[in-house]
Every structure is written in structure tokens, then in C-alpha cells.
PDB file of C-alpha atoms in Angstrom:
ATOM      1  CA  UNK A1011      11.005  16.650 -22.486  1.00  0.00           C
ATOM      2  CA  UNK A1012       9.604  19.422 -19.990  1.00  0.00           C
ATOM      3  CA  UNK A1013      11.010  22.639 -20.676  1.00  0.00           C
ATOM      4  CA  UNK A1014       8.171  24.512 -19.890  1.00  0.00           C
ATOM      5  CA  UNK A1015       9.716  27.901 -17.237  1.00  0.00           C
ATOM      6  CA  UNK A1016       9.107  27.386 -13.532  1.00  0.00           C
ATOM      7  CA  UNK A1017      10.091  29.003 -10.270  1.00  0.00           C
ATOM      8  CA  UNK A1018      12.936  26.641  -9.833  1.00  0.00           C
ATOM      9  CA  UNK A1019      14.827  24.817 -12.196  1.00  0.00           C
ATOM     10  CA  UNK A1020      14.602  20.677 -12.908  1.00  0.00           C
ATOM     11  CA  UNK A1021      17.318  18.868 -13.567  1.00  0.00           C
ATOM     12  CA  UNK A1022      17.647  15.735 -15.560  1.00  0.00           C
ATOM     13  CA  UNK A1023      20.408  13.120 -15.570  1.00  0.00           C
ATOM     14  CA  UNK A1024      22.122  11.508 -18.588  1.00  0.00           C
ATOM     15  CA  UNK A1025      22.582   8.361 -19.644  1.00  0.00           C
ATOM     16  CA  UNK A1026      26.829   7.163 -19.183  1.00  0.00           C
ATOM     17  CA  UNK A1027      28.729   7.818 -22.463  1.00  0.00           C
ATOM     18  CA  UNK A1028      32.575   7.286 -23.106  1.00  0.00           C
ATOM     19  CA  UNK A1029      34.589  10.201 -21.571  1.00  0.00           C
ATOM     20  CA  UNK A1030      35.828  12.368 -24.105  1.00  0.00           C
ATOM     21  CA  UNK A1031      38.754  13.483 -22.032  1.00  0.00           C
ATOM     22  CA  UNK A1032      39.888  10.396 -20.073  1.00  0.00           C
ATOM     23  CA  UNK A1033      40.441   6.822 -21.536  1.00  0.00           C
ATOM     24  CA  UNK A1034      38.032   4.308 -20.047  1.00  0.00           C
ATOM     25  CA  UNK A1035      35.757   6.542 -18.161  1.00  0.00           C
ATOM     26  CA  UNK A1036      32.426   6.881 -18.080  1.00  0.00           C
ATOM     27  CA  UNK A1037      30.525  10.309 -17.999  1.00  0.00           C
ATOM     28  CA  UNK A1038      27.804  11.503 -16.962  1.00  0.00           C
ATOM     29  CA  UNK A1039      25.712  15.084 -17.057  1.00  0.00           C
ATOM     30  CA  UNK A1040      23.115  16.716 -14.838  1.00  0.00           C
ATOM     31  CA  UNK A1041      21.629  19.482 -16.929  1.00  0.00           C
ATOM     32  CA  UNK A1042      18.793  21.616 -16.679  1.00  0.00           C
ATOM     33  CA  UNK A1043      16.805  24.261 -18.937  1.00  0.00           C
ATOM     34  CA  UNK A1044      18.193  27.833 -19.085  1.00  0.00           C
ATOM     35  CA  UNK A1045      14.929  29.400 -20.095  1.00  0.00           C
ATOM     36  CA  UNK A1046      12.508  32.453 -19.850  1.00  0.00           C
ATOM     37  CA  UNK A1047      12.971  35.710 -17.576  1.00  0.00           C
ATOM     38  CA  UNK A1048      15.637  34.450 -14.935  1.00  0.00           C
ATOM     39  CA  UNK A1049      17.738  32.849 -17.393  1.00  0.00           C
ATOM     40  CA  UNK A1050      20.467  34.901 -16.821  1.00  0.00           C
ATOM     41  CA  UNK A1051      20.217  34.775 -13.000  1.00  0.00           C
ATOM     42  CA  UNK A1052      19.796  30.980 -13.603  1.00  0.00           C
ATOM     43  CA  UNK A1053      23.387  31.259 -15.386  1.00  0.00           C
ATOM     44  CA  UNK A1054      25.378  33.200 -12.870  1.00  0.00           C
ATOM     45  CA  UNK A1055      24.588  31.172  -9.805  1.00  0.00           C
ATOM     46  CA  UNK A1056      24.579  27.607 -12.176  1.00  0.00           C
ATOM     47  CA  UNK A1057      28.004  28.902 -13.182  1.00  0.00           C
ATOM     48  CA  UNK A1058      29.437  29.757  -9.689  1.00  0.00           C
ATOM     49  CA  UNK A1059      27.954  26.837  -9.099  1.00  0.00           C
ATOM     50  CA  UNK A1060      30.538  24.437 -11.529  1.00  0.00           C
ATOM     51  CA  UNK A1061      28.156  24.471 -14.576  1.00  0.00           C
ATOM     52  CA  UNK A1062      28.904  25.446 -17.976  1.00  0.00           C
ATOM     53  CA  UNK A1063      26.483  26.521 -20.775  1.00  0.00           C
ATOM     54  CA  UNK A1064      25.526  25.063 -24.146  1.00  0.00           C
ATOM     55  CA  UNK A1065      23.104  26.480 -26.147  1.00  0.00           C
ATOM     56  CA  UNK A1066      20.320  27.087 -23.557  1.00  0.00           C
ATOM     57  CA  UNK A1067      21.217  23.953 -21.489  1.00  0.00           C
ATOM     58  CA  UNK A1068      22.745  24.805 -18.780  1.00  0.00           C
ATOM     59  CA  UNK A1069      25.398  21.552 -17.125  1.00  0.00           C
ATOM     60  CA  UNK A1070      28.258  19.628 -14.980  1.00  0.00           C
ATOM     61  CA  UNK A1071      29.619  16.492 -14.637  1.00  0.00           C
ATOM     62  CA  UNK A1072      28.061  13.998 -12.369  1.00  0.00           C
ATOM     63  CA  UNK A1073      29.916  11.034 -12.901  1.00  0.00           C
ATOM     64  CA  UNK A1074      29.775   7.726 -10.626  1.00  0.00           C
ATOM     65  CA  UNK A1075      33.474   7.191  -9.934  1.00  0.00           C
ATOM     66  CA  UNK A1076      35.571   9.930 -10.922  1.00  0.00           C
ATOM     67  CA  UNK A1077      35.640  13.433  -9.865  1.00  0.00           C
ATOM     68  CA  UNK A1078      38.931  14.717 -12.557  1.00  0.00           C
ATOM     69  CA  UNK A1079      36.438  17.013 -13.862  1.00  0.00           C
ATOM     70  CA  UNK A1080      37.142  20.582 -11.895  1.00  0.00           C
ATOM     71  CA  UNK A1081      35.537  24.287 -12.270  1.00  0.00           C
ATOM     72  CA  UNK A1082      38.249  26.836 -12.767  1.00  0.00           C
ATOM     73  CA  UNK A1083      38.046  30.738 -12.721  1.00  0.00           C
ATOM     74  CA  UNK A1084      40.973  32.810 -13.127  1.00  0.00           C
ATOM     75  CA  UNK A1085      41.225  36.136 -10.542  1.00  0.00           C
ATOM     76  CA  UNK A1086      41.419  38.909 -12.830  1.00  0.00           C
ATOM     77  CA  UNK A1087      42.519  41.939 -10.095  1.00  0.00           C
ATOM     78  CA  UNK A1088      45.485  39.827  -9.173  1.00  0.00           C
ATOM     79  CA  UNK A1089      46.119  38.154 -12.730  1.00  0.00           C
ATOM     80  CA  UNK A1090      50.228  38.350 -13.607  1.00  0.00           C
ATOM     81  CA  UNK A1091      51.444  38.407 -16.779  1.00  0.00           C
ATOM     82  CA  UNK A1092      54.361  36.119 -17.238  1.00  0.00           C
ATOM     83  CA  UNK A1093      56.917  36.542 -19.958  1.00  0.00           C
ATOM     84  CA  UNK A1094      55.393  34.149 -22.206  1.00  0.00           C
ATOM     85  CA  UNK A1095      52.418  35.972 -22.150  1.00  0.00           C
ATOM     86  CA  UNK A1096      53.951  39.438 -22.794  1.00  0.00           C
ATOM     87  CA  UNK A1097      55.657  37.504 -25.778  1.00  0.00           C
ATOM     88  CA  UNK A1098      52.380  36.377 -27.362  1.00  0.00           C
ATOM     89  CA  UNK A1099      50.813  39.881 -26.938  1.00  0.00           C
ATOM     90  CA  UNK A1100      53.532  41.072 -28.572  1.00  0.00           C
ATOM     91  CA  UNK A1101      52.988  38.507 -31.493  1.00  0.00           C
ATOM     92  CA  UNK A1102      49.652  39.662 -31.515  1.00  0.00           C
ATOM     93  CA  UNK A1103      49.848  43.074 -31.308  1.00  0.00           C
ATOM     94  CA  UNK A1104      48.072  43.372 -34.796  1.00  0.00           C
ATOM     95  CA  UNK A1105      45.384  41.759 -33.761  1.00  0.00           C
ATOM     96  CA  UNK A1106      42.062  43.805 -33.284  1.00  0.00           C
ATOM     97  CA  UNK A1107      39.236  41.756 -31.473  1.00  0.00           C
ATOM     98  CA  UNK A1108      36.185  43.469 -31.619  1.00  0.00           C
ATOM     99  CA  UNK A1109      32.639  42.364 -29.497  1.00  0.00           C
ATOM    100  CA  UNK A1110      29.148  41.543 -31.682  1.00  0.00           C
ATOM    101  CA  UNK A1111      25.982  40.698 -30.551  1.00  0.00           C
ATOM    102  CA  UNK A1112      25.717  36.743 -30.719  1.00  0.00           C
ATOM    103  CA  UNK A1113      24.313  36.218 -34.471  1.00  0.00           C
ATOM    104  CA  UNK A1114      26.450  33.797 -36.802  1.00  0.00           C
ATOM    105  CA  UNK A1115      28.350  34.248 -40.103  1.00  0.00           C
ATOM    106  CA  UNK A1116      29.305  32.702 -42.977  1.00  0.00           C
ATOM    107  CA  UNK A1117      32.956  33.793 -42.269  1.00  0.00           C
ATOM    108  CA  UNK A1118      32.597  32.659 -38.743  1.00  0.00           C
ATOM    109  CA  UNK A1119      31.042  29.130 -39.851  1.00  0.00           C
ATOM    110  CA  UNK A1120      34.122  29.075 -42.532  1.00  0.00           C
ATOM    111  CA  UNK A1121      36.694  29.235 -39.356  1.00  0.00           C
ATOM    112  CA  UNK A1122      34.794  26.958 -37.098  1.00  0.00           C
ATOM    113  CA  UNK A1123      34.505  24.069 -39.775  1.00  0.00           C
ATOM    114  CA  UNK A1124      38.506  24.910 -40.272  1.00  0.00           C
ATOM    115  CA  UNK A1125      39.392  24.191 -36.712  1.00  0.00           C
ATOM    116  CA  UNK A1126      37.130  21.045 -36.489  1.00  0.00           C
ATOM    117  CA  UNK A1127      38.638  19.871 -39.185  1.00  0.00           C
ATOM    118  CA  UNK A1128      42.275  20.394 -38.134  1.00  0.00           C
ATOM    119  CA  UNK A1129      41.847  19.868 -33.985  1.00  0.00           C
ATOM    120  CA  UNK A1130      38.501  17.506 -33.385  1.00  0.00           C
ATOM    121  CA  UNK A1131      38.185  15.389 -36.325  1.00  0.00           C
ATOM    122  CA  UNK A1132      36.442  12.385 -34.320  1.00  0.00           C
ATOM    123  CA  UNK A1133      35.094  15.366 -31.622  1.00  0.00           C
ATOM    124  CA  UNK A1134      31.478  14.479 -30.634  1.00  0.00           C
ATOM    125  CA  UNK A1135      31.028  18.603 -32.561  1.00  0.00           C
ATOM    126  CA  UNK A1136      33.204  17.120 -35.553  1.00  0.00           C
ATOM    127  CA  UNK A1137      29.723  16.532 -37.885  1.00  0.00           C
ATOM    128  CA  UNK A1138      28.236  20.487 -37.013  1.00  0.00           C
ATOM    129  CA  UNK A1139      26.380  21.982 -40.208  1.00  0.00           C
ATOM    130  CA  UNK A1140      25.953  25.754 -41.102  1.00  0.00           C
ATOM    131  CA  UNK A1141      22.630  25.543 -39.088  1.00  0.00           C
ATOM    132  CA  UNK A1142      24.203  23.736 -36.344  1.00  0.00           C
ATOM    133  CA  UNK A1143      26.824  26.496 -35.519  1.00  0.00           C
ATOM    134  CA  UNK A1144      24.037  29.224 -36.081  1.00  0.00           C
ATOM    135  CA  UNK A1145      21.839  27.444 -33.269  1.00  0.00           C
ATOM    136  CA  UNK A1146      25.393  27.105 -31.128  1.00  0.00           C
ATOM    137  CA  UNK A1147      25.787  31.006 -31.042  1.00  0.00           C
ATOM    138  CA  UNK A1148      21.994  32.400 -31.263  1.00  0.00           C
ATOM    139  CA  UNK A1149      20.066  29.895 -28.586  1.00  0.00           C
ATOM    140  CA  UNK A1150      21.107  31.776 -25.767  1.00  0.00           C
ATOM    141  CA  UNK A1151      18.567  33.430 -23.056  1.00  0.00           C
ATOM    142  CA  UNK A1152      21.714  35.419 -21.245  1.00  0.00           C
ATOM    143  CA  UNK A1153      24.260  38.005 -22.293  1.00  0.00           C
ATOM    144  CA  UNK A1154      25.754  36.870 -24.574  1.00  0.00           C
ATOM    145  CA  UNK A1155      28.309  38.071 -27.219  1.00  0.00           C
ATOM    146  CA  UNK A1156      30.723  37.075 -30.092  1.00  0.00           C
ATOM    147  CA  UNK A1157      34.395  38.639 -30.392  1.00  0.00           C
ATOM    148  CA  UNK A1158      36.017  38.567 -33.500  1.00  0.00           C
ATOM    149  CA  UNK A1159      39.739  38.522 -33.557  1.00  0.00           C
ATOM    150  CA  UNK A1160      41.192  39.803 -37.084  1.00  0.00           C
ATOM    151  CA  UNK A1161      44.439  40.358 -38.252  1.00  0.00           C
ATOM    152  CA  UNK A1162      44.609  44.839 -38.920  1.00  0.00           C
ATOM    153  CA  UNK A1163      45.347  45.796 -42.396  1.00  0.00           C
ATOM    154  CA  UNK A1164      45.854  49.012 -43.931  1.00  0.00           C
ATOM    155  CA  UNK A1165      43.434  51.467 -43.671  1.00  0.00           C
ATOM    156  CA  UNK A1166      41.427  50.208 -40.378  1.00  0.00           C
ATOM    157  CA  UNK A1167      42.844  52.631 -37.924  1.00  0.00           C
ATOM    158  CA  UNK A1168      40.722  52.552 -35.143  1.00  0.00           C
ATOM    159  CA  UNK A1169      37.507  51.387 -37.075  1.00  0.00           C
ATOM    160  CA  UNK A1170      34.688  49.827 -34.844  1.00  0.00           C
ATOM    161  CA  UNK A1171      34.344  47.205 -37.486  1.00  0.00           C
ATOM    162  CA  UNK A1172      37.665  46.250 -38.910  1.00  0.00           C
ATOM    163  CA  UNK A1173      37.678  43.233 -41.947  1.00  0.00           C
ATOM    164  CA  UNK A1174      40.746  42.110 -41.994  1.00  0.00           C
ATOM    165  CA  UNK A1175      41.406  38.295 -41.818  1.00  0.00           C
ATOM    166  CA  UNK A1176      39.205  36.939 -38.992  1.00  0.00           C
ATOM    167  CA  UNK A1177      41.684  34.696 -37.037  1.00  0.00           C
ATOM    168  CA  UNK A1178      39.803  33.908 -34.206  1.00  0.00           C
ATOM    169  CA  UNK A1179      36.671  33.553 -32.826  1.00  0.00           C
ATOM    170  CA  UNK A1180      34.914  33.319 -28.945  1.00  0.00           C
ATOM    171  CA  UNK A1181      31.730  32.793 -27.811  1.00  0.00           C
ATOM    172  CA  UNK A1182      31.148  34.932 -23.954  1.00  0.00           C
ATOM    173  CA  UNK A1183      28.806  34.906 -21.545  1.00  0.00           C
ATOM    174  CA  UNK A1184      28.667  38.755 -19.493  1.00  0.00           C
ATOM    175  CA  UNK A1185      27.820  37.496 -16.151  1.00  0.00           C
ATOM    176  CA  UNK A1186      27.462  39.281 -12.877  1.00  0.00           C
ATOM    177  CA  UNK A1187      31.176  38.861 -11.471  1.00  0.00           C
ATOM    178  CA  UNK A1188      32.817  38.072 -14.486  1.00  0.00           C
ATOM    179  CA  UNK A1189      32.528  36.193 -18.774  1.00  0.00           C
ATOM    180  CA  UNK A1190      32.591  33.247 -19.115  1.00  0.00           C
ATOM    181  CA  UNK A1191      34.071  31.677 -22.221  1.00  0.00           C
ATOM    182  CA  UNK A1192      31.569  29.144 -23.382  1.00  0.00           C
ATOM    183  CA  UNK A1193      33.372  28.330 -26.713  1.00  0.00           C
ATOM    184  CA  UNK A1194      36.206  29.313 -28.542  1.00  0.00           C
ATOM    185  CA  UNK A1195      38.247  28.787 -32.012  1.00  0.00           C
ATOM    186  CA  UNK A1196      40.807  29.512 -34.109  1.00  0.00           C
ATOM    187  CA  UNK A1197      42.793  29.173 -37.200  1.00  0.00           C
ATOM    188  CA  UNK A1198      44.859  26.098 -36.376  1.00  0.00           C
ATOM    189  CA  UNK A1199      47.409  26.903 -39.248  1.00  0.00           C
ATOM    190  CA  UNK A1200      48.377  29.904 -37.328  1.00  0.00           C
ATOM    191  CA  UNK A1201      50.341  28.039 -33.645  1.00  0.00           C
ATOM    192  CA  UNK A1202      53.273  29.919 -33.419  1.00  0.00           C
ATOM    193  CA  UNK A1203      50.458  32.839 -31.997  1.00  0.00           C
ATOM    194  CA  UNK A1204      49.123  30.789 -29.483  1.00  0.00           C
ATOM    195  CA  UNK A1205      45.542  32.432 -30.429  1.00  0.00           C
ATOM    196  CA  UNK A1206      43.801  30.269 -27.523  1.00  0.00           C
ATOM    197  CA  UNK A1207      46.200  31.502 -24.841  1.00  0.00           C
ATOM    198  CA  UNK A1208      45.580  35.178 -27.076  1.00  0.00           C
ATOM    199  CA  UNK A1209      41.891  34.735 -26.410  1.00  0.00           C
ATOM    200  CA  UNK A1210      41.896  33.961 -22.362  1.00  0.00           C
ATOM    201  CA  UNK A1211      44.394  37.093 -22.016  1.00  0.00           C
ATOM    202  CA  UNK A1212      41.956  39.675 -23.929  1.00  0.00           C
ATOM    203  CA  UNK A1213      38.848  38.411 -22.171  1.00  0.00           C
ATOM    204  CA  UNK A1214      41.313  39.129 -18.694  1.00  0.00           C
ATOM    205  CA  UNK A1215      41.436  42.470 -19.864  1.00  0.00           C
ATOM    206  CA  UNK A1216      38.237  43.131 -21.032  1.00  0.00           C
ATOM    207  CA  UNK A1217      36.874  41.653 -17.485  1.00  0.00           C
ATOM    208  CA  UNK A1218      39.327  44.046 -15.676  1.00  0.00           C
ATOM    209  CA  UNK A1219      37.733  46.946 -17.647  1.00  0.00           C
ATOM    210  CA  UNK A1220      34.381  45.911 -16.312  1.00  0.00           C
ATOM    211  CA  UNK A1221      35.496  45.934 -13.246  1.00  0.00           C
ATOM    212  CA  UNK A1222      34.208  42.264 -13.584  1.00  0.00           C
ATOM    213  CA  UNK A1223      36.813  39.627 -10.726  1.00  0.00           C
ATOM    214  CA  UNK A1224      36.266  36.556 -13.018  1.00  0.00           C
ATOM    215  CA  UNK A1225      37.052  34.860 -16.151  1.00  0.00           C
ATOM    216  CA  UNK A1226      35.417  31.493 -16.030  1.00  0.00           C
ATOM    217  CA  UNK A1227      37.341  28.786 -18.388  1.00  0.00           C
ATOM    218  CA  UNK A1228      35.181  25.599 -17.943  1.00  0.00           C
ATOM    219  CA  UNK A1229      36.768  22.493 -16.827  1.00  0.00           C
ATOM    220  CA  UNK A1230      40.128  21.529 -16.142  1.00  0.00           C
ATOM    221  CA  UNK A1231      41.006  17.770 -16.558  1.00  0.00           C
ATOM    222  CA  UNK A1232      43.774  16.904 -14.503  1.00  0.00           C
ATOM    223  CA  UNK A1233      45.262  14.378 -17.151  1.00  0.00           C
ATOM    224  CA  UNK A1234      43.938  15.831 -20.084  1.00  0.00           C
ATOM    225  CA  UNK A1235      46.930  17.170 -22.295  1.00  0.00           C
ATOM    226  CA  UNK A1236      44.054  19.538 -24.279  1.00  0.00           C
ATOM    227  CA  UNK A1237      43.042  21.044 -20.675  1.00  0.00           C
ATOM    228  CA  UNK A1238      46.824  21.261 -19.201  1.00  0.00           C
ATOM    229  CA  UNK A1239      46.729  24.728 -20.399  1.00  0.00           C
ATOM    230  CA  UNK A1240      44.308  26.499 -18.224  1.00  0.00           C
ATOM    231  CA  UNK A1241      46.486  26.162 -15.362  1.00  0.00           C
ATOM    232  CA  UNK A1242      48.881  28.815 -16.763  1.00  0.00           C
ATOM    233  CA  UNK A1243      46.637  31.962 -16.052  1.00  0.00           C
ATOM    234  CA  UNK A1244      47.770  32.631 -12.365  1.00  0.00           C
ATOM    235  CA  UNK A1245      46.340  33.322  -9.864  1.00  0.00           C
ATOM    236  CA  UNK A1246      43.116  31.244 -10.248  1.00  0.00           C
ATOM    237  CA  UNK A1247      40.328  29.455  -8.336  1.00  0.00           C
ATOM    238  CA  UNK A1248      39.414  25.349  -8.657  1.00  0.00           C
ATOM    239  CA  UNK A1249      36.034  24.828  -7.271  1.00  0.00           C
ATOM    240  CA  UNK A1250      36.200  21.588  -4.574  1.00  0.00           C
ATOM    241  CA  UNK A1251      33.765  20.593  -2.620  1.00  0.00           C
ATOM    242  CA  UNK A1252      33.826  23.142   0.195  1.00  0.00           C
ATOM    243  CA  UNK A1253      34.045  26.294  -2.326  1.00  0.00           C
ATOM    244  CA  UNK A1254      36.497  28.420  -4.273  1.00  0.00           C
ATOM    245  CA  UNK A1255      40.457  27.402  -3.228  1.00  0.00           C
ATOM    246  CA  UNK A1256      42.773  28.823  -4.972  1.00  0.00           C
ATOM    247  CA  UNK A1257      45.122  26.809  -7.169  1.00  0.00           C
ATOM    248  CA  UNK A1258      48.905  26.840  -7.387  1.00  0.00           C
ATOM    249  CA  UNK A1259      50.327  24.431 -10.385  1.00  0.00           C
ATOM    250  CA  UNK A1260      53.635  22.553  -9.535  1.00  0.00           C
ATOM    251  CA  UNK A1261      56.054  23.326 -10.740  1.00  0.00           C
ATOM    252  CA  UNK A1262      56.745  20.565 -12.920  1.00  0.00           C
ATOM    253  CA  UNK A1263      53.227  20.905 -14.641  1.00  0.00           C
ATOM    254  CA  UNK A1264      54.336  24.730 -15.856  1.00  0.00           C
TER     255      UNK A1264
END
């Protein structure tokens, strides 16, 4: 396959697989190469545009007959905290998550297989090796970064480095209005912290301290039980098919 750098991008189509997310779909992918000096301008307007990135592919859905698939940013400046968030912050509060360039560990690989293990057994990423996960986090042409979430023990203070347990684990994207959260994981013993939700509040933050208005969560699955929960970070955009709308959840979907 061509992925020789060019002035514009090509895209490729591919073939329809089984929907991961939605029982007796079909899905398909239009993807293209996120390569060479304008990679990372290549990611901001693909992502604004309702792709994600893996690796240095950059792609959205482009299925024949459904259309459940839906690009979804939360607003950081007007973000509200709701009670159940202030709870798990306060759960969390000895959590220190700390930002790395985007080179792998052993420690890191240890957590990832963990989760797998526990949450996506029969996951299409259930099978990843040690070089697999190291290709996952370094193959990027953009800005990217790893934040390590660890558990603060005696002695780290305010350390730029602290080594307590590592908890939890995400894989950003700095873009131009915002990060995006390309991949993220967790100790699954630990539930009663809610790490995920943990994880989408601290990159709110962190955006609001770059003055960034974005944190882009991928695709929500109207459906999907495993997406239901990106709804919950109020306000926040969907992206339809004449822009950015924002998105109120019912009610009975809270």
C-alpha cells in the first residue's frame, strides 16, 4: 500500500467486518496515512473532521446502512461538575497523574495486558504483544503524550516523577483546540474509582489550563452500553451532518 507523503491525503476504504459495537452490523472504515511534515495539521482538521487516530492511521466510520457511530467533544470553558464527579475526585484525590513523552513500559504493558484481560477478552486488541503496545504508543507523527495515573505514597510530595502504583494509563493527542484521548486503560480490579470517568475529568482540566476548548472522546454509540458513558460530561458537542450541535442527554439515559 501507498504511503508515500503527498500534498493531500488518499484515502482508502475497508473491506465490511462485524461491528464490534452493534449486533448484526456491518462496518466499514475510510482511513488515510498520517505521515511526514503536516501530520499534525493532517490530525487536527481529520479530527474536527469525525476521525480518530490509531497508530499513524488516521479514520471514521463509513458504513452502508447505519450512521449510530457519532463524533463527540466535550466544551471544556462551560464543562459542570456534577456531584458524582466531585465524589470520584474526591476518591481520587491521591491520585497523581503525571504527562511523558509517548515511549512504552514494561509497567505500562503489565496494566494494559491486565485490562484486556479483565474488559476485552474476545476485543479485536485482546491478542496485543509487548511489541504490539510499544508500536500502539510510539508510531505517532503528532503530539503526542502518555499520562500516568499512580496511586501517591509516602515520600513523593510534589515529585515530577512519582512511583507509586501506576493505576491508570492514557494515550493524548495535544491538538490545536483541544487532546484528544486516543486510548485509555486502567486497573479493572479497582471500579469503585471510576478511573475512566477519573481520566476524562483530568484531561478537562488539563485542557482548561491550556486554554485548549476541547476534549475529544471518540465515538459515541447510541446503543452501546460500553459508550453510554460519554454522554455524562456536559455540556458537549455530537458532530451531525451540518457541524458541531450541541448535545443534551434525556433524562432517562443519565
Amino acid at each position: 500500500m501507498n504511503t508515500q507523503t503527498s500534498p493531500s491525503p488518499q484515502f482508502y476504504l475497508t473491506a465490511p467486518a462485524p461491528c464490534p459495537y452493534l449486533a448484526g452490523e456491518m462496518e466499514r472504515k475510510v482511513f488515510t496515512h498520517l505521515v511526514g511534515p503536516r501530520a499534525t495539521e493532517m490530525n487536527d482538521l481529520l479530527t474536527q473532521g469525525g476521525f480518530r487516530r490509531s497508530q499513524n492511521i488516521a479514520y471514521r466510520p463509513a458504513c452502508e446502512s447505519c450512521r449510530a457511530c457519532v463524533s463527540v467533544r466535550v466544551l471544556v470553558n462551560d464543562f459542570e461538575m456534577s456531584r458524582s464527579f466531585k465524589r470520584i475526585e474526591a476518591t481520587n484525590r491521591d491520585v497523581v497523574s503525571t504527562v511523558f513523552p509517548a515511549q512504552p513500559s514494561t509497567e505500562q504493558f503489565s496494566l494494559f495486558r491486565h485490562y484486556l484481560d479483565h474488559r476485552h477478552q474476545n476485543g479485536g486488541m485482546s491478542d496485543m504483544s509487548a511489541l504490539d503496545y510499544a508500536i500502539m504508543v510510539e508510531d505517532s507523527h503528532v503530539q503526542t503524550r502518555v499520562i500516568e495515573y499512580r496511586l501517591r505514597t509516602p515520600g513523593d510530595g510534589i515529585s515530577a516523577q512519582p512511583r507509586g502504583e501506576l493505576i491508570a494509563v492514557a494515550l493524548s493527542d495535544l491538538m490545536s483546540d483541544g487532546l484528544s484521548m486516543v486510548y485509555s486503560f486502567y486497573n479493572p480490579e479497582m471500579e469503585k474509582r471510576s478511573l475512566g470517568t477519573m481520566m476524562v475529568l483530568d484531561h478537562i482540566r488539563r485542557a482548561k489550563a491550556l486554554g485548549l476548548p476541547h476534549v475529544y472522546l471518540g465515538y459515541w454509540v447510541q446503543g452501546s452500553k460500553k459508550m453510554g458513558y460519554k454522554t455524562r460530561f456536559q455540556p458537549q458537542e455530537h458532530l451531525m451532518s451540518h457541524g458541531w450541535a450541541r448535545f443534551t442527554v434525556d433524562a432517562e439515559e443519565t
